[in-house]
XYZ file of C-alpha atoms in Angstrom:
313
model
C 20.557 -3.643 -6.233
C 16.771 -3.661 -6.075
C 16.199 -2.114 -9.524
C 19.390 -3.232 -11.291
C 18.721 -6.930 -10.690
C 15.737 -6.771 -13.059
C 18.162 -6.593 -16.004
C 18.708 -10.331 -15.472
C 15.102 -11.062 -16.453
C 12.785 -10.198 -19.323
C 12.424 -6.466 -18.831
C 11.289 -5.038 -22.195
C 9.069 -2.045 -21.563
C 6.245 -3.518 -23.630
C 6.086 -6.353 -21.110
C 5.366 -3.858 -18.329
C 2.632 -2.239 -20.409
C 0.999 -5.637 -20.868
C 1.557 -6.333 -17.181
C -0.274 -3.175 -16.112
C -3.187 -4.052 -18.411
C -3.348 -7.559 -16.928
C -3.263 -6.193 -13.355
C -6.055 -3.708 -14.119
C -8.010 -6.622 -15.595
C -7.411 -8.499 -12.353
C -8.839 -5.593 -10.360
C -11.941 -5.560 -12.565
C -12.374 -9.335 -12.252
C -11.905 -9.075 -8.500
C -14.722 -6.541 -8.270
C -17.275 -8.822 -9.893
C -18.340 -10.608 -6.644
C -18.898 -7.222 -4.970
C -20.965 -5.942 -7.887
C -23.035 -9.135 -7.919
C -23.722 -8.804 -4.185
C -24.705 -5.128 -4.544
C -27.029 -5.835 -7.476
C -28.606 -8.724 -5.561
C -29.231 -6.413 -2.594
C -30.164 -3.138 -4.283
C -30.823 -3.955 -7.918
C -29.485 -1.803 -10.713
C -30.063 1.364 -8.710
C -26.463 0.920 -7.558
C -25.477 2.534 -10.873
C -26.430 5.902 -9.414
C -25.044 5.302 -5.922
C -22.111 7.113 -4.421
C -19.363 4.934 -2.962
C -20.405 5.858 0.569
C -23.929 4.596 -0.156
C -22.586 1.331 -1.541
C -20.638 0.781 1.691
C -23.841 0.821 3.712
C -25.836 -1.319 1.271
C -24.323 -4.516 2.684
C -23.297 -5.755 6.111
C -20.010 -4.008 6.868
C -18.031 -7.232 7.318
C -19.460 -8.677 4.113
C -18.683 -5.491 2.206
C -15.156 -5.364 3.611
C -14.517 -8.980 2.624
C -15.732 -8.420 -0.940
C -13.817 -5.158 -1.274
C -10.560 -6.724 -0.058
C -11.145 -9.759 -2.277
C -10.589 -7.419 -5.222
C -6.983 -6.862 -4.176
C -6.365 -10.527 -3.449
C -7.400 -11.391 -7.004
C -5.315 -8.522 -8.395
C -2.282 -9.794 -6.450
C -2.653 -13.221 -8.052
C -2.790 -11.620 -11.517
C 0.321 -9.567 -10.719
C 2.331 -12.535 -9.456
C 1.259 -14.566 -12.499
C 2.455 -11.893 -14.924
C 5.781 -11.500 -13.106
C 6.431 -15.245 -13.229
C 5.158 -15.975 -16.741
C 5.802 -12.786 -18.723
C 8.984 -11.580 -17.000
C 10.242 -14.960 -15.740
C 11.252 -13.167 -12.562
C 11.176 -14.899 -9.142
C 9.182 -13.440 -6.279
C 12.331 -12.889 -4.218
C 13.791 -10.373 -6.673
C 10.441 -8.588 -6.840
C 10.652 -8.267 -3.066
C 14.294 -7.621 -2.220
C 17.876 -7.484 -3.457
C 19.022 -9.586 -0.489
C 19.812 -13.286 -0.776
C 16.433 -14.030 0.796
C 13.370 -12.088 1.944
C 14.107 -10.557 5.347
C 10.891 -11.005 7.319
C 12.484 -9.447 10.412
C 12.347 -6.136 8.553
C 8.646 -6.641 7.878
C 7.936 -7.298 11.545
C 10.078 -4.386 12.713
C 8.124 -1.916 10.558
C 4.841 -3.585 11.503
C 5.619 -3.277 15.218
C 6.885 0.301 14.932
C 3.737 1.519 13.178
C 1.447 -0.513 15.451
C 2.966 1.040 18.574
C 2.644 4.528 17.088
C -1.021 4.019 16.107
C -1.938 2.551 19.492
C -0.243 5.362 21.455
C -1.628 8.146 19.267
C -5.153 6.680 19.251
C -5.211 6.158 23.032
C -3.817 9.652 23.533
C -6.470 11.206 21.314
C -9.200 9.171 23.000
C -8.307 10.489 26.462
C -7.744 14.013 25.127
C -11.013 14.144 23.166
C -13.306 11.485 24.660
C -16.448 13.112 23.243
C -15.207 12.343 19.726
C -15.544 8.592 20.277
C -18.255 6.083 21.075
C -17.750 2.430 21.928
C -18.588 0.428 18.830
C -17.488 -3.003 20.072
C -19.730 -6.034 19.534
C -18.050 -9.371 20.167
C -19.242 -11.552 17.260
C -19.087 -8.874 14.526
C -15.637 -7.864 15.808
C -14.366 -11.469 15.769
C -15.583 -11.852 12.190
C -13.885 -8.551 11.324
C -10.691 -9.755 12.993
C -10.560 -12.913 10.847
C -11.294 -11.004 7.624
C -8.829 -8.226 8.417
C -5.948 -10.463 9.487
C -6.242 -12.541 6.316
C -7.218 -10.018 3.667
C -5.831 -6.624 4.726
C -2.221 -7.847 4.314
C -3.180 -9.133 0.862
C -4.555 -5.706 -0.030
C -1.507 -3.839 1.203
C 0.858 -6.422 -0.309
C -0.760 -5.958 -3.703
C -0.241 -2.194 -3.520
C 3.385 -2.540 -2.407
C 4.256 -5.226 -4.940
C 2.573 -3.251 -7.724
C 3.819 0.278 -6.949
C 7.029 -0.070 -4.940
C 8.233 -3.245 -6.712
C 6.777 -3.892 -10.170
C 6.390 -0.299 -11.355
C 9.474 0.954 -9.477
C 11.623 -1.683 -11.173
C 9.985 -1.425 -14.590
C 10.198 2.355 -14.823
C 13.671 2.301 -13.286
C 15.208 -0.004 -15.910
C 13.497 2.026 -18.657
C 14.613 5.526 -17.593
C 17.862 4.245 -16.011
C 17.570 6.300 -12.823
C 15.911 6.147 -9.420
C 14.213 9.489 -8.905
C 11.789 9.226 -11.833
C 10.210 5.932 -10.660
C 10.134 7.291 -7.098
C 8.167 10.359 -8.194
C 5.852 8.567 -10.630
C 4.929 5.685 -8.325
C 4.414 7.994 -5.327
C 2.205 10.477 -7.175
C 0.148 7.767 -8.900
C -0.234 5.831 -5.632
C -1.426 8.953 -3.827
C -3.565 10.098 -6.727
C -5.563 6.866 -6.804
C -6.774 7.721 -3.290
C -8.573 10.758 -4.741
C -11.772 8.724 -4.934
C -11.682 7.746 -1.241
C -14.541 9.041 0.939
C -11.971 10.867 3.097
C -11.266 13.255 0.217
C -14.948 14.109 -0.106
C -15.186 14.757 3.636
C -11.874 16.522 4.274
C -11.186 18.155 0.921
C -8.434 17.851 -1.652
C -5.790 18.967 0.826
C -5.783 15.439 2.264
C -4.106 14.363 -0.990
C -0.876 15.796 0.432
C -1.015 13.008 3.024
C -1.593 10.243 0.486
C 1.127 11.388 -1.904
C 3.563 11.928 0.970
C 2.830 8.386 2.152
C 3.725 7.155 -1.322
C 7.054 9.001 -1.111
C 7.686 7.613 2.383
C 7.184 4.026 1.233
C 9.184 4.646 -1.942
C 12.127 6.106 -0.016
C 12.045 3.111 2.344
C 12.213 0.800 -0.658
C 15.114 2.526 -2.410
C 17.174 3.121 0.723
C 16.661 -0.417 2.053
C 16.956 -2.138 -1.359
C 13.690 -4.037 -0.880
C 10.038 -3.677 0.038
C 10.036 -5.599 3.337
C 9.808 -2.427 5.456
C 7.127 -0.946 3.194
C 5.121 -4.187 3.392
C 5.174 -4.133 7.195
C 4.468 -0.416 7.474
C 1.471 -0.523 5.119
C 0.012 -3.713 6.605
C 0.142 -2.377 10.168
C -1.364 0.972 9.190
C -4.386 -0.506 7.418
C -4.914 -3.430 9.800
C -4.842 -1.381 13.000
C -7.009 1.298 11.415
C -9.641 -1.274 10.446
C -9.701 -2.877 13.907
C -9.496 0.112 16.243
C -11.467 3.073 14.876
C -14.039 3.524 12.139
C -16.076 6.516 10.975
C -18.894 7.177 8.542
C -16.537 9.036 6.194
C -13.650 6.564 5.913
C -12.822 3.980 3.241
C -12.835 1.260 5.920
C -16.231 1.282 7.657
C -15.921 -1.655 10.006
C -17.181 -3.240 13.224
C -14.160 -1.782 14.986
C -13.713 -1.173 18.716
C -14.436 2.556 18.521
C -16.296 4.871 16.189
C -15.157 8.419 15.560
C -18.236 10.668 15.635
C -16.391 13.979 15.388
C -16.808 16.388 12.495
C -13.215 16.484 11.300
C -11.530 19.194 9.277
C -8.040 19.372 7.871
C -5.896 22.408 7.152
C -2.197 22.926 6.932
C -1.830 20.780 10.037
C -1.745 17.942 7.508
C 1.936 18.868 7.143
C 2.708 17.704 10.699
C 2.976 14.000 9.784
C 4.671 14.863 6.495
C 7.342 17.078 8.050
C 7.726 15.492 11.495
C 6.293 11.984 11.872
C 7.356 10.536 8.517
C 10.945 11.830 8.817
C 11.025 10.332 12.328
C 10.093 6.908 10.922
C 12.835 7.218 8.300
C 15.357 8.318 10.923
C 14.610 5.296 13.130
C 14.904 2.896 10.195
C 18.047 4.586 8.895
C 19.743 4.237 12.274
C 18.702 0.616 12.717
C 19.676 -0.531 9.226
C 22.631 1.868 8.793
C 21.429 3.490 5.590
C 24.040 5.580 3.819
C 24.723 7.186 0.431
C 21.238 8.748 0.305
C 21.962 10.878 -2.758
C 23.032 7.929 -4.890
C 20.259 5.598 -3.735
C 17.478 8.147 -4.300
C 18.777 10.094 -7.295
C 21.504 7.939 -8.828
C 21.678 6.175 -12.163
C 20.489 2.638 -12.772
C 23.346 0.871 -14.556
C 22.962 -2.135 -16.768
C 25.355 -4.889 -15.637
C 28.008 -5.806 -18.187
C 27.805 -9.538 -17.604
C 24.557 -11.397 -17.073
C 23.928 -15.000 -16.233
C 20.670 -15.025 -18.142
C 20.275 -13.938 -21.739
C 18.010 -10.958 -22.251
C 15.847 -10.104 -25.189
C 16.165 -6.311 -25.531
């Protein structure tokens, strides 16, 4: 199974502590080009800037490229530590199947893309005054190239780090499934606390981010791999970057439309959590015939009795 297979590789908990430190170092290293560009543009006054001000200090496509470059570098650091420190192949970090199932990735990608397109078009025709046409051909084409290449790297880093590396590492340490599900989901959502959306909409939006972490974590445990989570996350961020931007979002891009409304969020934030997210899980469960939910989400992680590879703990 997705977590159990890690017992075949070097899985001492101290290795995961070192791994997290190395990944955080990768994030810091990846931010250096962005910091250099900001200092070159604004000088050391950036030290007192809010994140929203930094976003407007550079051309939006340039800023987006440098911001996403951070995650690309972090992904390289993560894959290096998995290969060298844990001696674990990429396939077992991705799935428990005999090979990575890219059809699952594309199914989730298509499902989320269709939902975003329908909901965005519906909202546009329902509330046309909330949108202005933001499309400019050359900036959009540049955005398209950057987004198609680097957004999947950003989302892949987050999925490989939270739903794979940490899910497996915590799982083999505590020997169950529910603890890594809770920890990775809460930490994933909590790191979004510094997003501009939280400043604009209030702390209640954190329910959405944490619930998204649980959604992706449940997909991973029920499907025994992160292929669906990879596709879901990539489609969500890519379509968001290309279709609609706003002055208060983490992705301020040369998208097709700009949302000029003054948004507010209340308990209606529970609608996606209680209706839309369960609908996604229901569709995936029916397609891939998920069963034994209790065991897969709350069961024990058992150490195999016989291993093909010697272990060192």
